[in-house]
XYZ file of N, CA and C in Angstrom:
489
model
N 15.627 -38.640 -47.458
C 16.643 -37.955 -48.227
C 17.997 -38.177 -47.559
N 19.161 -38.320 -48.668
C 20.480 -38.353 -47.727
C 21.842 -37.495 -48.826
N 22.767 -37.165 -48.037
C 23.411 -36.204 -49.121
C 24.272 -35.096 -47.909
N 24.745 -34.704 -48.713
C 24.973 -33.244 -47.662
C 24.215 -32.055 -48.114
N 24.035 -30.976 -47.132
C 23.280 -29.763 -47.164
C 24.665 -29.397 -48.892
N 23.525 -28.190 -49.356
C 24.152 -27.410 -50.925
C 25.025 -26.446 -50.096
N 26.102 -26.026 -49.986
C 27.186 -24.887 -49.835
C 26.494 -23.539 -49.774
N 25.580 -23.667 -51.042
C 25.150 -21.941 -51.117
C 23.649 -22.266 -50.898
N 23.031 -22.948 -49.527
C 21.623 -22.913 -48.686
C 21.604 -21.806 -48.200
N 22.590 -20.552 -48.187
C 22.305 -19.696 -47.600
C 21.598 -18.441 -48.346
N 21.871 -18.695 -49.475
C 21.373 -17.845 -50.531
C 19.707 -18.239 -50.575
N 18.776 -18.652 -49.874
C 17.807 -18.632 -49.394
C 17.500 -17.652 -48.244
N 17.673 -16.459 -48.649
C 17.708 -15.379 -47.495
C 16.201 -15.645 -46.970
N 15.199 -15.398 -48.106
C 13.586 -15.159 -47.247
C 13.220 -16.489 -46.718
N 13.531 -17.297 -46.475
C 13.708 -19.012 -46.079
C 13.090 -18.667 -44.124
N 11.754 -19.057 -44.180
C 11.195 -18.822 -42.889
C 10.970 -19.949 -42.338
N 11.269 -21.030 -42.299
C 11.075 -22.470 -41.802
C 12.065 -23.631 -42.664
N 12.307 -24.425 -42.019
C 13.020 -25.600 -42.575
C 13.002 -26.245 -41.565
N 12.610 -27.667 -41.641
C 12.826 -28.866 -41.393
C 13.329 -30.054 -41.951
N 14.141 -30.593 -41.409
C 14.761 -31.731 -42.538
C 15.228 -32.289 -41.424
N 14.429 -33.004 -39.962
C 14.714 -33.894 -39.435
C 14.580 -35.347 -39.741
N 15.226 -36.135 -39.443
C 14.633 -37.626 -39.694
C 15.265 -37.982 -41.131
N 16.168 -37.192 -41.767
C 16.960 -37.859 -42.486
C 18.087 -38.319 -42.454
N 18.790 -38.606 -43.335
C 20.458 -38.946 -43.729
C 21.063 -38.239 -44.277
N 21.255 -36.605 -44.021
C 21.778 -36.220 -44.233
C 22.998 -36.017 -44.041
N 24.472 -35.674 -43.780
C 25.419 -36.010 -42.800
C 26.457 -35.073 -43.584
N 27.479 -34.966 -42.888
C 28.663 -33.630 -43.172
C 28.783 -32.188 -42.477
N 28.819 -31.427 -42.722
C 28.641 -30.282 -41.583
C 27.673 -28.982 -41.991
N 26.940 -28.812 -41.056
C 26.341 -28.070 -41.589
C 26.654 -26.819 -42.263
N 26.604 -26.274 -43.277
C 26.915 -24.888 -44.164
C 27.260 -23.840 -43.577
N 28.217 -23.264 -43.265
C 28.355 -21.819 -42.604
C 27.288 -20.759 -43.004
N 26.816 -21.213 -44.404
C 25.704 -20.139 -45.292
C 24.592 -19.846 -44.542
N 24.192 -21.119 -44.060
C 22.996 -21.108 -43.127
C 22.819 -20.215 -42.265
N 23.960 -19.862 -41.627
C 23.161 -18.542 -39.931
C 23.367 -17.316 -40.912
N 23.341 -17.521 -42.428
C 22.804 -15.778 -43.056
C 21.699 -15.720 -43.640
N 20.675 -16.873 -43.361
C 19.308 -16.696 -43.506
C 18.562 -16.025 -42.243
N 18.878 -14.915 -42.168
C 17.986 -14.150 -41.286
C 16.879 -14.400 -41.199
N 16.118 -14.897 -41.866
C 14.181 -14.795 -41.614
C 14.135 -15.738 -41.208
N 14.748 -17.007 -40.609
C 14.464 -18.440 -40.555
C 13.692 -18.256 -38.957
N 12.630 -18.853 -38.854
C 12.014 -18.858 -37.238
C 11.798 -20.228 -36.838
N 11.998 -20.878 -37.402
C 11.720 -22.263 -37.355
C 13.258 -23.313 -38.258
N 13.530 -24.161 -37.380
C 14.773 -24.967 -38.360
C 14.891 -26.304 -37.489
N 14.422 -27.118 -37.713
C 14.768 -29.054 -36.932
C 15.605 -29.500 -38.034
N 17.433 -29.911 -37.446
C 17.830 -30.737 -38.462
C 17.674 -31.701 -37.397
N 17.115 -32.413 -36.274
C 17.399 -33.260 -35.119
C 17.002 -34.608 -36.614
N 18.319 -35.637 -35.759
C 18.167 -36.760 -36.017
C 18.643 -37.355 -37.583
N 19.648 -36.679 -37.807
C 20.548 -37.037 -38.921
C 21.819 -37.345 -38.645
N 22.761 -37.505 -39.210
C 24.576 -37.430 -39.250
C 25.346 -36.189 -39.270
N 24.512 -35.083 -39.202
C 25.417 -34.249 -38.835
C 26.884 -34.029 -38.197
N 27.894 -33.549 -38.887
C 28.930 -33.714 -37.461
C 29.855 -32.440 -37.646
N 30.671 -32.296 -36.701
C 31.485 -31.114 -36.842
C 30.582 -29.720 -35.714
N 31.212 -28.465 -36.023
C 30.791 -27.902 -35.236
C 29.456 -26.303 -35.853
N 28.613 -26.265 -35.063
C 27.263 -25.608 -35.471
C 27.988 -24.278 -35.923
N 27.838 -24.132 -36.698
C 28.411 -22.336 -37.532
C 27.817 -21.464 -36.628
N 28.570 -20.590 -36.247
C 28.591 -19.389 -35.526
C 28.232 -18.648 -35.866
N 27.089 -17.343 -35.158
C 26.397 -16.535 -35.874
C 25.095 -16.657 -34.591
N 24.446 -15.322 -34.502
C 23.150 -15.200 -33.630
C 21.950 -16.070 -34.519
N 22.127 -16.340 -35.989
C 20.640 -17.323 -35.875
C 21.024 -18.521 -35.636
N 21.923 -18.998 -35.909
C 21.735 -20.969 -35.807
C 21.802 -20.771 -33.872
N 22.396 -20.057 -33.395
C 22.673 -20.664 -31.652
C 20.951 -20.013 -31.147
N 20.070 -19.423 -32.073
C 18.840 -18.733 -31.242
C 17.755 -20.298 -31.172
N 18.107 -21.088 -31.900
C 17.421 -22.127 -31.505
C 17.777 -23.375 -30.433
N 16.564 -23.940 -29.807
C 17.353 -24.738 -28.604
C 17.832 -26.101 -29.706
N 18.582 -26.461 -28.330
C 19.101 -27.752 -28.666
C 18.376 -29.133 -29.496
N 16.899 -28.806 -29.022
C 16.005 -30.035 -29.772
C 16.253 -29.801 -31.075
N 16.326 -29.294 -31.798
C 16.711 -28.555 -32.979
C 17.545 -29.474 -33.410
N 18.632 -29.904 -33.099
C 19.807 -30.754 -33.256
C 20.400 -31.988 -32.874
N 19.154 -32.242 -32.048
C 19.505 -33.611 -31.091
C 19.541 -34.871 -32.112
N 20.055 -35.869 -31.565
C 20.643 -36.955 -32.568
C 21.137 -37.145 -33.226
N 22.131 -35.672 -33.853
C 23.073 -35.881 -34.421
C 24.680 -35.837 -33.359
N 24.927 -36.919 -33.191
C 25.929 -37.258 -31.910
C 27.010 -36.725 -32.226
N 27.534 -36.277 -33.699
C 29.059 -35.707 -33.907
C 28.736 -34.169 -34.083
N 27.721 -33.995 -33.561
C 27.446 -32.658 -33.753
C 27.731 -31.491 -32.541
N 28.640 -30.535 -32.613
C 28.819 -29.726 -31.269
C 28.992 -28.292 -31.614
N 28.357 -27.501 -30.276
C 28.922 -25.942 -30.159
C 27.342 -25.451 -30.232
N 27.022 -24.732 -29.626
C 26.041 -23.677 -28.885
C 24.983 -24.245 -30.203
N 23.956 -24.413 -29.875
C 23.309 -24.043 -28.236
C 23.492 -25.685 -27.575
N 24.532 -26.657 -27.636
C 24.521 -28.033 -27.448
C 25.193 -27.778 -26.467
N 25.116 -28.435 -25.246
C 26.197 -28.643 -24.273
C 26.970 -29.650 -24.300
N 26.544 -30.713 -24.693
C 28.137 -32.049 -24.936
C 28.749 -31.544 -26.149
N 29.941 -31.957 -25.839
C 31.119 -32.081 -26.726
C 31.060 -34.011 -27.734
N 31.387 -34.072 -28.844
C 30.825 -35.754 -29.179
C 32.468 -35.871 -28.767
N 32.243 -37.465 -28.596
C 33.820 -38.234 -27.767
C 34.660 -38.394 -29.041
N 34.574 -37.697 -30.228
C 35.681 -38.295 -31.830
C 35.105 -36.899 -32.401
N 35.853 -35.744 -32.589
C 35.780 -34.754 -33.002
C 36.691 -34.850 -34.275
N 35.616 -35.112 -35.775
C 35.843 -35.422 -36.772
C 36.435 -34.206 -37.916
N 36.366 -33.066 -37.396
C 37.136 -32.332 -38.248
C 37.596 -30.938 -37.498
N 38.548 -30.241 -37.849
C 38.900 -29.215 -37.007
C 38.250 -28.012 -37.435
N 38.149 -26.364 -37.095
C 37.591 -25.180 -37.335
C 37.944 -24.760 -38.148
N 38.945 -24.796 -38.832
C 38.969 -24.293 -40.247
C 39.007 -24.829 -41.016
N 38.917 -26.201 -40.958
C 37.983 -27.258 -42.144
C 36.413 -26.681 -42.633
N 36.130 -26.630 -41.429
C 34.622 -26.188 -41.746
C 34.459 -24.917 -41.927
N 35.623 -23.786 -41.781
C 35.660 -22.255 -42.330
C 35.927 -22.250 -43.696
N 36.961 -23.453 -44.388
C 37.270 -22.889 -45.354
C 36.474 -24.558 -46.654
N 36.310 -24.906 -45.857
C 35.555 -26.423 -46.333
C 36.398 -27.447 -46.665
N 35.783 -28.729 -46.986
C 36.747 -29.805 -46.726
C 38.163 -29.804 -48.281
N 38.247 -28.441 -49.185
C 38.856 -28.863 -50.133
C 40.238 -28.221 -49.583
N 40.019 -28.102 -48.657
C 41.725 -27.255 -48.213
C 42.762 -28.350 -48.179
N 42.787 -29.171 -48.141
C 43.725 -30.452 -48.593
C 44.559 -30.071 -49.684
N 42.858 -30.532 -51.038
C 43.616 -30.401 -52.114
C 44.193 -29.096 -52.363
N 43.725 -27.939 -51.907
C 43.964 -26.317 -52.323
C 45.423 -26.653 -52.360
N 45.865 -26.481 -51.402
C 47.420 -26.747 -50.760
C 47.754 -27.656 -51.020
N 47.735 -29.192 -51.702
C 48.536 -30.089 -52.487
C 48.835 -29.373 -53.895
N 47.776 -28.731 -54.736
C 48.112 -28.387 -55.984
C 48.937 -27.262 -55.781
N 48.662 -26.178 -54.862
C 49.493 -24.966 -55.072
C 50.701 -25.548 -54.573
N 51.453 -26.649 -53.573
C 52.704 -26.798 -53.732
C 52.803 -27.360 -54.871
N 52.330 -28.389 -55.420
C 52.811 -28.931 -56.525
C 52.987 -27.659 -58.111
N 52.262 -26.890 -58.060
C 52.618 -25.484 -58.424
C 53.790 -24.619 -58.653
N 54.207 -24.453 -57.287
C 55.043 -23.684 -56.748
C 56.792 -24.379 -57.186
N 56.258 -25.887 -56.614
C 57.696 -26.521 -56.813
C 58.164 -26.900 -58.310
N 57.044 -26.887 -58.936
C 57.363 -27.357 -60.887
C 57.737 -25.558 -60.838
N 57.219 -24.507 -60.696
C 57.955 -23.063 -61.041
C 58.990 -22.959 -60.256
N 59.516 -23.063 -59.463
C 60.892 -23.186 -58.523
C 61.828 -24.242 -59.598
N 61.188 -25.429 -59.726
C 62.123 -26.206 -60.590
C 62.463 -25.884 -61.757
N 61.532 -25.102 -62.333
C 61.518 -24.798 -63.828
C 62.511 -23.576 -64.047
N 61.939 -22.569 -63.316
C 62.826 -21.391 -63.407
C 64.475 -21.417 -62.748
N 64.521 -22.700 -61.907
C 65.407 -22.891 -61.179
C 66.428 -23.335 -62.561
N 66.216 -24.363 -62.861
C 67.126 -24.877 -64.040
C 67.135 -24.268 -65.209
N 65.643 -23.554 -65.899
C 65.862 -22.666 -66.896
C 66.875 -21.050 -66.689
N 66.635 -20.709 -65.521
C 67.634 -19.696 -65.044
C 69.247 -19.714 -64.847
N 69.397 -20.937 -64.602
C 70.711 -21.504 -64.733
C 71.331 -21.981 -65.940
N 70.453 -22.164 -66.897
C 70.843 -22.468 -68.418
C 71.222 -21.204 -68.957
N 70.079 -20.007 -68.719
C 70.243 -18.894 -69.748
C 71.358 -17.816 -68.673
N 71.137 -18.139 -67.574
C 72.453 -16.872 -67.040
C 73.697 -17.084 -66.943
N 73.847 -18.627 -66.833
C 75.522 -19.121 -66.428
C 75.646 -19.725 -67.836
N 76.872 -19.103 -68.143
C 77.259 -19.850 -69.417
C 77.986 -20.963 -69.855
N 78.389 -21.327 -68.218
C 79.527 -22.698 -68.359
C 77.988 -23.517 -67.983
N 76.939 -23.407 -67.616
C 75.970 -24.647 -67.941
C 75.158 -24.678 -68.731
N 75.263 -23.327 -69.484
C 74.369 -23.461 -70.799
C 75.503 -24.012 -71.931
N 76.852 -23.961 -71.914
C 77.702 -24.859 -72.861
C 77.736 -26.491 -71.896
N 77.266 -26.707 -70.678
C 77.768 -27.972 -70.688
C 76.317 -28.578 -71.110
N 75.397 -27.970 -70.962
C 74.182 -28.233 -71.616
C 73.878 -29.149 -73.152
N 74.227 -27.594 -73.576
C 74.271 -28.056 -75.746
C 75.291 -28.902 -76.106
N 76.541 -29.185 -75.174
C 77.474 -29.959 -75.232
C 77.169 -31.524 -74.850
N 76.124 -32.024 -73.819
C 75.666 -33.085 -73.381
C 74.605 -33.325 -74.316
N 73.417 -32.308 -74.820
C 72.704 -32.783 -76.001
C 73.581 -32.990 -77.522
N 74.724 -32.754 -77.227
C 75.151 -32.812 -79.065
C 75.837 -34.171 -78.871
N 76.577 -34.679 -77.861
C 76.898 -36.066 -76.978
C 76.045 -37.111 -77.380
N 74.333 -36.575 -76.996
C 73.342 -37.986 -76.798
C 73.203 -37.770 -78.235
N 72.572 -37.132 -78.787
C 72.225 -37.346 -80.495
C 73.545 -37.647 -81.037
N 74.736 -37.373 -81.113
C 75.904 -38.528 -81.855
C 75.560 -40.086 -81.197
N 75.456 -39.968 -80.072
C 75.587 -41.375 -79.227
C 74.071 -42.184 -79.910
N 72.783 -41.380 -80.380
C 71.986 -41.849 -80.671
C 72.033 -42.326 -82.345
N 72.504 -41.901 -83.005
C 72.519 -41.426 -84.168
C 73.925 -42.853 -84.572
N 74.675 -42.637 -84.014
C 76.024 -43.796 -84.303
C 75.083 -45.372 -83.400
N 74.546 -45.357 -82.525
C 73.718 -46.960 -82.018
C 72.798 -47.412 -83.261
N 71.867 -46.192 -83.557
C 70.712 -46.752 -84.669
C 71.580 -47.292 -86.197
N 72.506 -46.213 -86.545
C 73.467 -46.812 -87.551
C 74.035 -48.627 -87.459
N 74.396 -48.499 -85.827
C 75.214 -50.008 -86.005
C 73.954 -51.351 -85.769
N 73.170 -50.447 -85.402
C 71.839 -51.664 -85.264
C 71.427 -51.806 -86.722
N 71.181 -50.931 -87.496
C 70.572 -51.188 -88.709
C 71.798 -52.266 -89.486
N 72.939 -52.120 -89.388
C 74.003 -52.191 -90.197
C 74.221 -53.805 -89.388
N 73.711 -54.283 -88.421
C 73.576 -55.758 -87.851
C 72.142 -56.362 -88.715
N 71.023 -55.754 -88.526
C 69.906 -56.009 -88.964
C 70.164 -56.535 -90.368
N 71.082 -55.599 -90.915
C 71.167 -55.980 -92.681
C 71.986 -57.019 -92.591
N 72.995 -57.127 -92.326
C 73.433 -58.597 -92.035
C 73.015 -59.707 -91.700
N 72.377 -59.594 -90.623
C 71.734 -60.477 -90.546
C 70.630 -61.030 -91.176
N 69.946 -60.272 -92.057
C 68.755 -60.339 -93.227
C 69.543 -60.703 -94.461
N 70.953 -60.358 -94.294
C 71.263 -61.071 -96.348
C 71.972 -62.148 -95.351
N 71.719 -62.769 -94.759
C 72.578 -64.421 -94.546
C 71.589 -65.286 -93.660
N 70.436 -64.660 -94.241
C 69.098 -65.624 -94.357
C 68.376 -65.480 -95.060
N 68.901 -64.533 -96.372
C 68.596 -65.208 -97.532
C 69.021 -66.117 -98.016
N 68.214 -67.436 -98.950
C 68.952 -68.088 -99.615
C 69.213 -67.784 -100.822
């Protein structure tokens, strides 16, 4: 099997054994996990695990064999540290979408800052809500007099190729 552990493995509260050594599994293990209280038994040894073992009295009550071979894997009950510490502690508190969380909410924030910024300035100041309707009444003449002189070339140029 290979994949990452499900987010909500912890919602297996009566969960009294697990083993899932000897796969490909890889990513970090679930914080959900040390709230399966009944677990007496758990080998993830010998997968891709990486990052650091979720904190909590059940995941550290097992020894280290438990976990061995996964080399990016660290924090109690392991004593090495791995030499490329692949993600930081509140990556794995809040999971790997905190990136995007915080790209969309600025991108959020700054379209309502922009929006209200310039719509607020249209409807409260009145010398830019007239230079406003004054610059749109500008482009529609300016649009409105181009399409006229284009059409008014077009026709010309269509009756003096007729024969």
């Amino acid at each position: 099997m290979y994949g990452e552990l499900p987010r909500d493995i912890g919602q297996l509260r009566s969960l009294d054994a697990l083993d899932l050594s000897r796969n490909q599994f890889f990513g970090n293990i679930p914080s959900s996990l040390s709230q399966v209280h009944e677990l007496s038994y758990l080998n993830l040894s010998f997968n891709n695990f990486s990052g650091r073992i979720p904190t909590g009295t059940q995941l550290q009550s097992f020894t280290a064999s438990s976990y061995e071979g996964n080399p990016l894997l660290y924090g109690l009950p392991l004593t090495h540290t791995p030499s490329i510490v692949v993600e930081n502690e509140e990556d794995e508190k809040y999971g790997h979408d905190n990136f995007w969380i915080s790209y969309y909410m600025g991108m959020g924030i700054g379209f309502a800052v922009g929006f209200w910024g310039t719509c607020g300035a249209i409807f409260l100041n009145r010398r830019c809500r007239h230079l406003l309707f004054a610059s749109l009444s500008l482009s529609k003449d300016w649009i409105c007099v181009t399409v006229v002189v284009l059409f008014r070339k077009l026709k010309r140029f269509y009756a003096h190729q007729r024969p």
